[in-house]
mmCIF file with all atom_site columns, C-alpha atoms in Angstrom:
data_model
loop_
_atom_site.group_PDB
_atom_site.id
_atom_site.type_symbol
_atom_site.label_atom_id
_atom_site.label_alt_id
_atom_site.label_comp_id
_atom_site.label_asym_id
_atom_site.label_entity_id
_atom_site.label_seq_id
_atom_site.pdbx_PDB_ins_code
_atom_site.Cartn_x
_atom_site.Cartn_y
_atom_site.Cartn_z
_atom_site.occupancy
_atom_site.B_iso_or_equiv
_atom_site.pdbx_formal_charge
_atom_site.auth_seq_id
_atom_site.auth_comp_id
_atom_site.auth_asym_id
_atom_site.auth_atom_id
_atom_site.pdbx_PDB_model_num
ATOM 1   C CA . UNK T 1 1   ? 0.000  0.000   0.000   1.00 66.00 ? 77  UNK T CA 1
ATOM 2   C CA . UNK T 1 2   ? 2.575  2.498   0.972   1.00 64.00 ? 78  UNK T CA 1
ATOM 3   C CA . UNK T 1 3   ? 4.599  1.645   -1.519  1.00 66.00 ? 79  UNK T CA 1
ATOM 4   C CA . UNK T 1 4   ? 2.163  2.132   -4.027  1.00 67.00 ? 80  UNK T CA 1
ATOM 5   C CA . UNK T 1 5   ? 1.342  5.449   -2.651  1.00 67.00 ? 81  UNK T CA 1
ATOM 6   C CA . UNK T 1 6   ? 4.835  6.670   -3.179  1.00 66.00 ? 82  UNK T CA 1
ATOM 7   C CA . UNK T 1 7   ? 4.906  5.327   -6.807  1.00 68.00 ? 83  UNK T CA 1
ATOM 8   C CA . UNK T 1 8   ? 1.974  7.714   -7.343  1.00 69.00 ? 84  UNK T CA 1
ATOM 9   C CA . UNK T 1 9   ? 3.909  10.579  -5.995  1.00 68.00 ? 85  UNK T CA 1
ATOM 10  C CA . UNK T 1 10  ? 6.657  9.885   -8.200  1.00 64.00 ? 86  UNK T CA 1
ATOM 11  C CA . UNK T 1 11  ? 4.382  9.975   -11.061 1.00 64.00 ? 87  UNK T CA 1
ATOM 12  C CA . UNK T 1 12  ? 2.923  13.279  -9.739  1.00 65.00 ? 88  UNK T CA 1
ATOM 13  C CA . UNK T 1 13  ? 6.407  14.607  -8.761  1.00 61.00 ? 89  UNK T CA 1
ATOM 14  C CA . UNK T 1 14  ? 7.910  14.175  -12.645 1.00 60.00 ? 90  UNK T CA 1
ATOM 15  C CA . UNK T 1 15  ? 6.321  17.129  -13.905 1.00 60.00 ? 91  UNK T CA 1
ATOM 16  C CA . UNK T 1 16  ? 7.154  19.623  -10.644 1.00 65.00 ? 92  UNK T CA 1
ATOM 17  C CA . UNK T 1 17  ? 10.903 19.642  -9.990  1.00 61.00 ? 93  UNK T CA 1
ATOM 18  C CA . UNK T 1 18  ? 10.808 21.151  -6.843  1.00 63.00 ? 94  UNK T CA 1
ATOM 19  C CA . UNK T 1 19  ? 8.784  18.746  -5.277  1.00 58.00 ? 95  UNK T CA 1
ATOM 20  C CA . UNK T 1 20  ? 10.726 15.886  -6.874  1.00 54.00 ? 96  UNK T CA 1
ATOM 21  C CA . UNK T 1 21  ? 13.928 17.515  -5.472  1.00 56.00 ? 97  UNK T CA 1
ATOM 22  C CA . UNK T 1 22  ? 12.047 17.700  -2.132  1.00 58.00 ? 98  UNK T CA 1
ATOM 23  C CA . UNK T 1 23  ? 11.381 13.714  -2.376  1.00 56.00 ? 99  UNK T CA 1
ATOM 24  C CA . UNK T 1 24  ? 15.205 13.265  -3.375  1.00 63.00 ? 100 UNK T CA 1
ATOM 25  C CA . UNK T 1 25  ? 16.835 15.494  -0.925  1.00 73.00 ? 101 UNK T CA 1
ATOM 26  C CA . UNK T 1 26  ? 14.720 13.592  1.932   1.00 82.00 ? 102 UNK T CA 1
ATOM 27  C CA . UNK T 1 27  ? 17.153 10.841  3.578   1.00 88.00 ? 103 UNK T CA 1
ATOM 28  C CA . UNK T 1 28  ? 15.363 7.663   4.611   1.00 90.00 ? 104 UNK T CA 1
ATOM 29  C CA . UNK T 1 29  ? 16.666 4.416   6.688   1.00 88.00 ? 105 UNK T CA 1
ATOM 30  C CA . UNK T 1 30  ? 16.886 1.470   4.271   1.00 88.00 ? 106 UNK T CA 1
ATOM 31  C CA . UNK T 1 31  ? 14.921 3.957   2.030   1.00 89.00 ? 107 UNK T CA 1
ATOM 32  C CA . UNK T 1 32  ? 12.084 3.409   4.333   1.00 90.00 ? 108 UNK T CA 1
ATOM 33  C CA . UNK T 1 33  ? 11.945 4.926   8.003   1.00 91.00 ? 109 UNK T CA 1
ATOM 34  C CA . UNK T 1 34  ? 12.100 8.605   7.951   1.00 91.00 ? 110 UNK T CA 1
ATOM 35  C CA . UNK T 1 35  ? 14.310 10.633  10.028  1.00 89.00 ? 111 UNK T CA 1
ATOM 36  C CA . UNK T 1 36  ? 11.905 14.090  10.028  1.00 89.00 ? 112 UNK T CA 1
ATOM 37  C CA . UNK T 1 37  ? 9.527  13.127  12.491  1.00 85.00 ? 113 UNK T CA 1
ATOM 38  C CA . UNK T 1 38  ? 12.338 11.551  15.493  1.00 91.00 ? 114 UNK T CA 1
ATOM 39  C CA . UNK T 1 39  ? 13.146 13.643  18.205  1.00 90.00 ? 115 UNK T CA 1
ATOM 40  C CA . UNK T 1 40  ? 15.167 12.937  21.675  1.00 91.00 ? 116 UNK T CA 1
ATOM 41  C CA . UNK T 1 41  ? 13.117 13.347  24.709  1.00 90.00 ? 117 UNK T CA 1
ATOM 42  C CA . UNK T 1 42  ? 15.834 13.542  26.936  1.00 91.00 ? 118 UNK T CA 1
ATOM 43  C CA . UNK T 1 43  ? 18.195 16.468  26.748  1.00 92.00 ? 119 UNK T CA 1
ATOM 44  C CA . UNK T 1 44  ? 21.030 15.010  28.463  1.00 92.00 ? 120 UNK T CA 1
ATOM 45  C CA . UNK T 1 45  ? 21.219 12.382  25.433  1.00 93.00 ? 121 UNK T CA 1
ATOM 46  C CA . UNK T 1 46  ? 20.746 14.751  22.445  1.00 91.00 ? 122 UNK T CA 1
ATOM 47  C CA . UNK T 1 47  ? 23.886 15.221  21.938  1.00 91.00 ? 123 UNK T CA 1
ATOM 48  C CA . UNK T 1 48  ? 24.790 11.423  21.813  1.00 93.00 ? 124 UNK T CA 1
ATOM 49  C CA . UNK T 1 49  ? 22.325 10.110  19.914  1.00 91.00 ? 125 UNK T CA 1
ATOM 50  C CA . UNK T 1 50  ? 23.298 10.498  16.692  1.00 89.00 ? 126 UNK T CA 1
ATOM 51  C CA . UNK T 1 51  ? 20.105 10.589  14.506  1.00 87.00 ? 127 UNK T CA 1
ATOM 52  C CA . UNK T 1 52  ? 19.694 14.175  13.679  1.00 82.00 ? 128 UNK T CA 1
ATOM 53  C CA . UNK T 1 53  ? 20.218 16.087  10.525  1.00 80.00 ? 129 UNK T CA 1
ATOM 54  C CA . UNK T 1 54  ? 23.740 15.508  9.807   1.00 84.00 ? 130 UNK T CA 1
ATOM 55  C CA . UNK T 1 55  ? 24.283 11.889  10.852  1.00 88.00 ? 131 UNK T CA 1
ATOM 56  C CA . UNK T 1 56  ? 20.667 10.863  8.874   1.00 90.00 ? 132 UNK T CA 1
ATOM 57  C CA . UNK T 1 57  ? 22.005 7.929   6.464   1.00 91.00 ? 133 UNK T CA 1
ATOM 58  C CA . UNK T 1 58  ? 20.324 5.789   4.216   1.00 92.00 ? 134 UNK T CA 1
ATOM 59  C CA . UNK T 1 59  ? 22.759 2.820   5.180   1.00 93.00 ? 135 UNK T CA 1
ATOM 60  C CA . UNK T 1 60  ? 24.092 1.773   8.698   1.00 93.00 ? 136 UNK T CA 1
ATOM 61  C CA . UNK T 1 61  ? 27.355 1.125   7.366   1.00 94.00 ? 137 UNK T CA 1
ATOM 62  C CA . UNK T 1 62  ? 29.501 4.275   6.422   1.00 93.00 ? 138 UNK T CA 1
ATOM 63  C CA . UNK T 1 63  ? 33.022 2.875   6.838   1.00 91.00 ? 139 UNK T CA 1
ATOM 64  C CA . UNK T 1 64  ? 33.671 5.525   9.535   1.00 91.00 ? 140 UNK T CA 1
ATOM 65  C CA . UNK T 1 65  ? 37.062 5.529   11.992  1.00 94.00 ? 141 UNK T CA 1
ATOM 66  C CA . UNK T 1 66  ? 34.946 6.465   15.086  1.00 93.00 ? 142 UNK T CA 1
ATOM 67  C CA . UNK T 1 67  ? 37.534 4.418   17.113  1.00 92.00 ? 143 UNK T CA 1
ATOM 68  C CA . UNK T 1 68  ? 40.795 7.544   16.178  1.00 95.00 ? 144 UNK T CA 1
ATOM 69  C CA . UNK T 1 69  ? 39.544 9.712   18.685  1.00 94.00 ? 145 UNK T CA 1
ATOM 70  C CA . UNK T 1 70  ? 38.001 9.589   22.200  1.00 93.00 ? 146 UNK T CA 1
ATOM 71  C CA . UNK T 1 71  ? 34.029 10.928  21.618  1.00 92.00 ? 147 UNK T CA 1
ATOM 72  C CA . UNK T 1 72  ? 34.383 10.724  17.848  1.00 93.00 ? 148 UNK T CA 1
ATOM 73  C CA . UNK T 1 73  ? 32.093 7.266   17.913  1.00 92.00 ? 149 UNK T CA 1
ATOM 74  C CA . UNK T 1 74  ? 29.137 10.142  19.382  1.00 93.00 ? 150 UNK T CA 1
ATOM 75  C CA . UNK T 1 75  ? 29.534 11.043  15.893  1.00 93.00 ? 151 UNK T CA 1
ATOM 76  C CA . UNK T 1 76  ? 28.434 7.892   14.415  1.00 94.00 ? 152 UNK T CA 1
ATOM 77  C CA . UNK T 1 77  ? 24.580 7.057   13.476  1.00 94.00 ? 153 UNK T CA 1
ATOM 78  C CA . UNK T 1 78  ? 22.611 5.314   16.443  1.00 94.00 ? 154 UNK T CA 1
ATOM 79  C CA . UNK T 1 79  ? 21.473 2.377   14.057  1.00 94.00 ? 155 UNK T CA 1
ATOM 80  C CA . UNK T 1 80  ? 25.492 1.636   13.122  1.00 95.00 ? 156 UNK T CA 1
ATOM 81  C CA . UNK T 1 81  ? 25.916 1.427   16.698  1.00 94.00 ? 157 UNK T CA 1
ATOM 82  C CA . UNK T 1 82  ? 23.319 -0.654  17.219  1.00 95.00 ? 158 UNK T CA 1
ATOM 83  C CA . UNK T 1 83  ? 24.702 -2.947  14.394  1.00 96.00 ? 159 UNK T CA 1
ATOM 84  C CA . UNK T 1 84  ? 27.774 -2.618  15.626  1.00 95.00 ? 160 UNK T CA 1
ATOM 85  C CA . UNK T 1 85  ? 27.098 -4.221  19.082  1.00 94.00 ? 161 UNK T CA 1
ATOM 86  C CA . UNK T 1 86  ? 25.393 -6.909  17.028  1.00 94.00 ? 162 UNK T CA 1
ATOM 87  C CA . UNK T 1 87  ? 28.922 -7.907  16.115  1.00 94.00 ? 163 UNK T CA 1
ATOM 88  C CA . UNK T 1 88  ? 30.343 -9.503  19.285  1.00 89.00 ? 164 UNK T CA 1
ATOM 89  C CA . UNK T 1 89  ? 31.343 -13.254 19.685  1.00 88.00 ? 165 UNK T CA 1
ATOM 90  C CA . UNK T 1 90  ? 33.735 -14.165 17.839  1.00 90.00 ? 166 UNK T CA 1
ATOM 91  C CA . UNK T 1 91  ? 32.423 -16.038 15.348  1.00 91.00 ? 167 UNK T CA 1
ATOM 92  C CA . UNK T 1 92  ? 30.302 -13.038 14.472  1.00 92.00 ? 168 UNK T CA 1
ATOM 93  C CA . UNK T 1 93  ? 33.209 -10.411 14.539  1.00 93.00 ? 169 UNK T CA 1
ATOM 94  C CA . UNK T 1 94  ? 33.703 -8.252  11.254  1.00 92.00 ? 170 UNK T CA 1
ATOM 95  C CA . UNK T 1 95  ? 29.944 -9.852  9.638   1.00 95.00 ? 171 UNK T CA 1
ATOM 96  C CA . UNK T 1 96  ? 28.404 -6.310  9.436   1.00 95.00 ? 172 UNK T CA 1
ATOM 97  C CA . UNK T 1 97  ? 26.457 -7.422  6.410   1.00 96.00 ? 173 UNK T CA 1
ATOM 98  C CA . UNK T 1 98  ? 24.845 -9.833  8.715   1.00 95.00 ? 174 UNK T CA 1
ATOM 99  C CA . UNK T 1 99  ? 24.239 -7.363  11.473  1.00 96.00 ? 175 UNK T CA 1
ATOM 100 C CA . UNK T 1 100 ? 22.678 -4.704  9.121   1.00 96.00 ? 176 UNK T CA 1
ATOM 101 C CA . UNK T 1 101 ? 19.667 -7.471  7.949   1.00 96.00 ? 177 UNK T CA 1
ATOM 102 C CA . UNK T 1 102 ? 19.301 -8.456  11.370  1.00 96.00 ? 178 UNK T CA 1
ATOM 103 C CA . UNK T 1 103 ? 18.640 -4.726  12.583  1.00 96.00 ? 179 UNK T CA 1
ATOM 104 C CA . UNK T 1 104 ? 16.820 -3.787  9.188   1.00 95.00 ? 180 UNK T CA 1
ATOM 105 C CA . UNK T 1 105 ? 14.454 -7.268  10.328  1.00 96.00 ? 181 UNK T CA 1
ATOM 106 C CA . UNK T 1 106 ? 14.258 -6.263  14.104  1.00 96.00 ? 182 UNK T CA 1
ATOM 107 C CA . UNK T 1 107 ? 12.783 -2.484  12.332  1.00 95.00 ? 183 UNK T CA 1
ATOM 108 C CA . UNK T 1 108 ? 10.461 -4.156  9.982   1.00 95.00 ? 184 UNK T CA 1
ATOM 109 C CA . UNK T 1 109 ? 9.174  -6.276  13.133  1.00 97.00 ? 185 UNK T CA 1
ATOM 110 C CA . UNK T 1 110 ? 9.326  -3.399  15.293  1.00 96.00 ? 186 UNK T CA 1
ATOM 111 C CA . UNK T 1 111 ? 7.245  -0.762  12.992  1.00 95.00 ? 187 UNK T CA 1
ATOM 112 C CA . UNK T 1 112 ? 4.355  -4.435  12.422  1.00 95.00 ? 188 UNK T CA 1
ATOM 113 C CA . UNK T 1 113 ? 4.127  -4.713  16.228  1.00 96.00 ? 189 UNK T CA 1
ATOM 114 C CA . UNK T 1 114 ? 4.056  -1.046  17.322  1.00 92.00 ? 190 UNK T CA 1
ATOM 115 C CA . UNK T 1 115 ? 2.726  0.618   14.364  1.00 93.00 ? 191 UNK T CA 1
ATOM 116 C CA . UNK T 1 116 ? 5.169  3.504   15.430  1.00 93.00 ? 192 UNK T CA 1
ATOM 117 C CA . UNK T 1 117 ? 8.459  5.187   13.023  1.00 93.00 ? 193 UNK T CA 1
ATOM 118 C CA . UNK T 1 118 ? 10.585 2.145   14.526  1.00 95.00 ? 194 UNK T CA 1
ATOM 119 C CA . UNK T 1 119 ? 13.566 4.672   14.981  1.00 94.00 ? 195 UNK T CA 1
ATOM 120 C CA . UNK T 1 120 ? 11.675 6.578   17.262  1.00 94.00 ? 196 UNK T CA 1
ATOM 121 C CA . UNK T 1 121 ? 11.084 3.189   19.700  1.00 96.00 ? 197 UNK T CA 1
ATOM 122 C CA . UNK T 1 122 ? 14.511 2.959   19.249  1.00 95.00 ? 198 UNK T CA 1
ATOM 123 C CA . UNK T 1 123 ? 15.669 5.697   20.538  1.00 95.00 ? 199 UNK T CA 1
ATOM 124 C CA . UNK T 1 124 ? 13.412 5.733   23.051  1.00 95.00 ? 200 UNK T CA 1
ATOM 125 C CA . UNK T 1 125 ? 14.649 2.462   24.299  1.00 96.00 ? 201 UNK T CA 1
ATOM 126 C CA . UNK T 1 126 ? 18.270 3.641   24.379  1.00 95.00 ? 202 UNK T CA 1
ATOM 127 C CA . UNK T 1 127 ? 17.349 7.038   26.677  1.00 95.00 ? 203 UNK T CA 1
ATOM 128 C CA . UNK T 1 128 ? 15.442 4.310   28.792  1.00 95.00 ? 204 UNK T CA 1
ATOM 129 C CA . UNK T 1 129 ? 17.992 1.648   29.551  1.00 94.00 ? 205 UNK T CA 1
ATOM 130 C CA . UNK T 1 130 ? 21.067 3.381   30.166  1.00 94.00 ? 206 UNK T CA 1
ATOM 131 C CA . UNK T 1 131 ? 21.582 3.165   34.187  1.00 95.00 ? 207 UNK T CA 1
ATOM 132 C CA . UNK T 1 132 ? 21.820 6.956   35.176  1.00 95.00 ? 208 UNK T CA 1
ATOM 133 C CA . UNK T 1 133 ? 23.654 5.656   38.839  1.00 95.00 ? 209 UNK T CA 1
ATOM 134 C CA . UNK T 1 134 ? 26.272 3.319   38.984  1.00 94.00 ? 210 UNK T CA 1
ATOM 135 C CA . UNK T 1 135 ? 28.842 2.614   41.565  1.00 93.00 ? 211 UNK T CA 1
ATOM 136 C CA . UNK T 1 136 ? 32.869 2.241   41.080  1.00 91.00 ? 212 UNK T CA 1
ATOM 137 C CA . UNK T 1 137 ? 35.717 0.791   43.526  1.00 88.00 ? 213 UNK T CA 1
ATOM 138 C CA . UNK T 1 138 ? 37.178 3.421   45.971  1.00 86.00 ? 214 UNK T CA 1
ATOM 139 C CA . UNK T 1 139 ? 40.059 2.481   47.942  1.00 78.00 ? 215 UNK T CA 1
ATOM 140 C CA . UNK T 1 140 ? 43.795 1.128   48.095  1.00 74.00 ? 216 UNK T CA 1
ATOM 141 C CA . UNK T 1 141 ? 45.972 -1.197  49.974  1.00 66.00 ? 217 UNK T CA 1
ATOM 142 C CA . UNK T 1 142 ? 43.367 -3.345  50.390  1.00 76.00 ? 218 UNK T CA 1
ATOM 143 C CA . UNK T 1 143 ? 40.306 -1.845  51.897  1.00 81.00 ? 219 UNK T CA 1
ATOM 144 C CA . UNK T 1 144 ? 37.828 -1.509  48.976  1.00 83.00 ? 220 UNK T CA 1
ATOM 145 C CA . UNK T 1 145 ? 34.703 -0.340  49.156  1.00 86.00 ? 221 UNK T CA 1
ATOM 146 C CA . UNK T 1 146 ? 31.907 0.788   46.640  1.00 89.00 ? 222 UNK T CA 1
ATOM 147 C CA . UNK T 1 147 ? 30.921 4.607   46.296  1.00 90.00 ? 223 UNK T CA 1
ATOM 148 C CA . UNK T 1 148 ? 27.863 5.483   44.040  1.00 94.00 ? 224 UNK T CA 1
ATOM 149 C CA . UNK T 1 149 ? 28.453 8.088   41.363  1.00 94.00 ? 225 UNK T CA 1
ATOM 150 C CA . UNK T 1 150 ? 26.337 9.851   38.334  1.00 95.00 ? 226 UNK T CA 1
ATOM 151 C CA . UNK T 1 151 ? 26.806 8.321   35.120  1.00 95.00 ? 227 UNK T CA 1
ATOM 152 C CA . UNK T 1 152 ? 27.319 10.637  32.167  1.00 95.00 ? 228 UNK T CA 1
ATOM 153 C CA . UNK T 1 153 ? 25.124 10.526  29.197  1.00 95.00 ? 229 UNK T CA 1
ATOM 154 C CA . UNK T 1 154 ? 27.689 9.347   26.443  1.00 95.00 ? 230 UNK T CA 1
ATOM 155 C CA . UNK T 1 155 ? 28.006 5.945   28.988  1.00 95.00 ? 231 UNK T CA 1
ATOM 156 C CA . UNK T 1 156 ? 24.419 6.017   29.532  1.00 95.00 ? 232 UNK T CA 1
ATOM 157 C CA . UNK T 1 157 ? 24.154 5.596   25.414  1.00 96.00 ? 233 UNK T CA 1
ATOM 158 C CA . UNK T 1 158 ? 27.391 3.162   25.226  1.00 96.00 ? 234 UNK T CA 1
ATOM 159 C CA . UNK T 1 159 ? 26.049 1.009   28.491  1.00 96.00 ? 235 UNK T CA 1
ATOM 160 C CA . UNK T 1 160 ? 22.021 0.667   26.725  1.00 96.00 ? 236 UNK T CA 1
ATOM 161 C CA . UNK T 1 161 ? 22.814 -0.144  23.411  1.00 97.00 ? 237 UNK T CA 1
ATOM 162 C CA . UNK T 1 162 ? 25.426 -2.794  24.620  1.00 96.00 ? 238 UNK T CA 1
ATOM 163 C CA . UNK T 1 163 ? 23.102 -4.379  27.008  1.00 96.00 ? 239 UNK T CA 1
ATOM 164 C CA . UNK T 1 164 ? 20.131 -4.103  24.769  1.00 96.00 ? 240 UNK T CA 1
ATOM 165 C CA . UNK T 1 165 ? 21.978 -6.087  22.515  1.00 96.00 ? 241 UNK T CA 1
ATOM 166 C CA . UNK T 1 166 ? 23.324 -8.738  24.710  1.00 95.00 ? 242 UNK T CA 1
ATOM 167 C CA . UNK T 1 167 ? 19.429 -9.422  25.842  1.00 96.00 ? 243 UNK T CA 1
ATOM 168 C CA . UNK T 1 168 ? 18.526 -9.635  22.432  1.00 96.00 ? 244 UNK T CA 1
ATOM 169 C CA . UNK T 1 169 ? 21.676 -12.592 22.166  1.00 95.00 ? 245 UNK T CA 1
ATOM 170 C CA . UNK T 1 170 ? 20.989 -14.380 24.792  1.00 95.00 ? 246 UNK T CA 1
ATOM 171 C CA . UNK T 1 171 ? 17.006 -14.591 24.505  1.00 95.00 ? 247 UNK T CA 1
ATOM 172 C CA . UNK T 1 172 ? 17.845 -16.125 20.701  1.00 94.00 ? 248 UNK T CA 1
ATOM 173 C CA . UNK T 1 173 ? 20.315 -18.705 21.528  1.00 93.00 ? 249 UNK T CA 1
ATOM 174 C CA . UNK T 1 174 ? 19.176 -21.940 21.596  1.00 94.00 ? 250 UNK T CA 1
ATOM 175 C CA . UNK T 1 175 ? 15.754 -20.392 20.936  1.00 93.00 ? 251 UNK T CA 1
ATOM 176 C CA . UNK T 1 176 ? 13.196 -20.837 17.624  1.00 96.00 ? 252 UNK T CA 1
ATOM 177 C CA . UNK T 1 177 ? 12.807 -17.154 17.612  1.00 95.00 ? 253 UNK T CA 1
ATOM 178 C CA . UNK T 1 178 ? 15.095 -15.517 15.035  1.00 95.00 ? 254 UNK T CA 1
ATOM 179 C CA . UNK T 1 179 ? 17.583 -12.705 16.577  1.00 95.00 ? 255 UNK T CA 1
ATOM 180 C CA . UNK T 1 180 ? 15.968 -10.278 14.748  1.00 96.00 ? 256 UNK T CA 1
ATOM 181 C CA . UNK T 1 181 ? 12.675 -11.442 16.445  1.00 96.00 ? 257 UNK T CA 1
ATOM 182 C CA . UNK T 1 182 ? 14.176 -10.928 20.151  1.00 96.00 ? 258 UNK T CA 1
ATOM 183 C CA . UNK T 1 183 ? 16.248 -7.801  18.904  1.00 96.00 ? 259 UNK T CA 1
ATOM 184 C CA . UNK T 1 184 ? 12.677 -6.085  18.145  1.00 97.00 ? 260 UNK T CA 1
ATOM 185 C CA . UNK T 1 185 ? 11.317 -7.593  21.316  1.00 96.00 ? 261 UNK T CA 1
ATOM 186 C CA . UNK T 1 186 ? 14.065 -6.171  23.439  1.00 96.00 ? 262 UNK T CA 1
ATOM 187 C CA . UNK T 1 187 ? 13.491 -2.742  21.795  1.00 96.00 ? 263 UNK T CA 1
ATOM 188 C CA . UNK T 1 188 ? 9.952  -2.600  22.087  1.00 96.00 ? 264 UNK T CA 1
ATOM 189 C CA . UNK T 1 189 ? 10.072 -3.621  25.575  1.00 96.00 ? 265 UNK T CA 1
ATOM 190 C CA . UNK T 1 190 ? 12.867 -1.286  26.290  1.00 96.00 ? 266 UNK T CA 1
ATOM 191 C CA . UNK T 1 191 ? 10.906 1.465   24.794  1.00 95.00 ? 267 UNK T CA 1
ATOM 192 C CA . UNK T 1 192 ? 8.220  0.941   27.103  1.00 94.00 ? 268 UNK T CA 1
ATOM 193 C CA . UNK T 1 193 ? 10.079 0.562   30.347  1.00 93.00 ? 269 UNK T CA 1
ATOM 194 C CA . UNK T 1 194 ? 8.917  -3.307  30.657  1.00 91.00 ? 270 UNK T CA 1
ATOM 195 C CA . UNK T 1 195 ? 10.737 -5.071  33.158  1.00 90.00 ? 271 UNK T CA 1
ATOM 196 C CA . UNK T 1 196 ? 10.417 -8.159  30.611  1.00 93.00 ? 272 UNK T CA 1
ATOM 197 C CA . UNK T 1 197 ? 13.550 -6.332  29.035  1.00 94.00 ? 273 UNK T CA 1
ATOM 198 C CA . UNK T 1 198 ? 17.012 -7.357  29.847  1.00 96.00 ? 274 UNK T CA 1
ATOM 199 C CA . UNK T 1 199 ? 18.568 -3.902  29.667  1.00 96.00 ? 275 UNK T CA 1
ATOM 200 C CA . UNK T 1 200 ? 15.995 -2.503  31.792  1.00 96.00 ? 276 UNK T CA 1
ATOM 201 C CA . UNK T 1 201 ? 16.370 -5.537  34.714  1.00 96.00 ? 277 UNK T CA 1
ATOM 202 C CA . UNK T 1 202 ? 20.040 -4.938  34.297  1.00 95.00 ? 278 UNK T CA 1
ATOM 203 C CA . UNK T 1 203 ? 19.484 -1.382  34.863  1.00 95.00 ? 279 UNK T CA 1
ATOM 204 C CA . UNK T 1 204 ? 17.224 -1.485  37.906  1.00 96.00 ? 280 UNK T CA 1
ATOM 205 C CA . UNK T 1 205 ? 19.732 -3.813  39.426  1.00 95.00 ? 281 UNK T CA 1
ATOM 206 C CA . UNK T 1 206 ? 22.680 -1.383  38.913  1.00 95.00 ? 282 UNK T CA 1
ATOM 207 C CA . UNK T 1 207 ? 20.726 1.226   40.011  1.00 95.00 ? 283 UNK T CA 1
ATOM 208 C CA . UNK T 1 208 ? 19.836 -0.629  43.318  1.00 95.00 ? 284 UNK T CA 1
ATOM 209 C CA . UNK T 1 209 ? 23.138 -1.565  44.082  1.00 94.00 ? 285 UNK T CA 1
ATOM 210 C CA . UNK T 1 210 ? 24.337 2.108   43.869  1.00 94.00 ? 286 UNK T CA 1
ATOM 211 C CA . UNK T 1 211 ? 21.838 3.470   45.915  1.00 94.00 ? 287 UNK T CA 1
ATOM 212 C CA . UNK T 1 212 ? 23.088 1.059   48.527  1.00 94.00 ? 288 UNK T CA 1
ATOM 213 C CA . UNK T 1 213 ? 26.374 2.509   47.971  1.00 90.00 ? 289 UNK T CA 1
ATOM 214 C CA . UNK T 1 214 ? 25.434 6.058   48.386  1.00 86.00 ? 290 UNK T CA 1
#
């Protein structure tokens, strides 16, 4: 249906350049998921998230070396990061071809279930499982204890994108349900602050312990 839709526009569009120049200059996800409507809720994380105007990108995979300089990977579009972390084990290290179907599944899955712009549950997801407490070792010679500190945003991004993806691994292995299946359930979960999401147990449970620790 939609697709038809934007045949007809095309049609339309051939005879008014402007408007067909509008429909080019537009960057879509996989040609699909548009970027115009996505905002970041939380302040903190705007500046991390990369999914505004300049880092919109038809493609998660742009070749970038985000790894040069410290910060520079803030840079780099949220869904590359997200395929990205879907890299780990080694037997799935360096198969980003792999990792980009999986996520462009998991946004299919995502947009069928929630009838939402699925980088917009995305993104709400990450600003919701990043822990925003944590607690680190204070201490020498011996006598350690634990002291509870603020986490800063660009970990709060790194921290829910690496453990959304590690529930999404685990709930698929030795499971029927495809990892792109349990990558869109951990998102859509995530999204919605469900405790049946891994990131968001794992951050409850970090958060816990450093409120202990205060």
């Amino acid at each position: 249906e939609e697709a038809k839709q934007q045949e007809q526009q095309r049609r339309q569009d051939k005879g008014n350049p402007e408007a067909a120049m509008a429909f080019v200059s537009e960057i879509k996800l996989f040609n699909k998921w548009s970027f115009e409507e996505v905002n970041v809720s939380d302040i903190a994380l705007q500046d991390y998230m990369a999914a505004t105007a300049p880092n919109q990108v038809y493609l998660p995979h742009t070749a970038g070396r985000y790894q040069m300089k410290r910060f520079r990977k803030a840079k780099c579009p949220l869904v590359e990061r997200l395929v990205c972390c879907m890299m780990f084990h080694g037997r799935n290290a360096g198969k980003k071809l792999m990792a980009v179907r999986i996520v462009k599944h998991a946004l299919e899955i995502i947009h069928i279930l929630t009838d939402q712009n699925p980088m917009q549950v995305l993104i709400n997801a990450v600003s919701n499982a990043g822990p925003r407490e944590d607690s680190t070792r204070v201490g020498s010679a011996g006598i350690v204890r634990r002291q509870a500190v603020d986490v800063s945003p660009f970990r709060r991004v790194n921290q829910a994108l690496y453990l959304i993806s590690i529930g999404a691994r685990e709930a698929s292995f030795r499971n029927i349900k495809t990892i792109a299946e349990c990558l869109a359930d951990e998102i859509i979960n995530a999204s919605k602050g469900s405790s049946n999401s891994y990131a968001i147990k794992k951050k409850d449970e970090i958060e816990r312990v450093a409120k202990a620790n205060r």
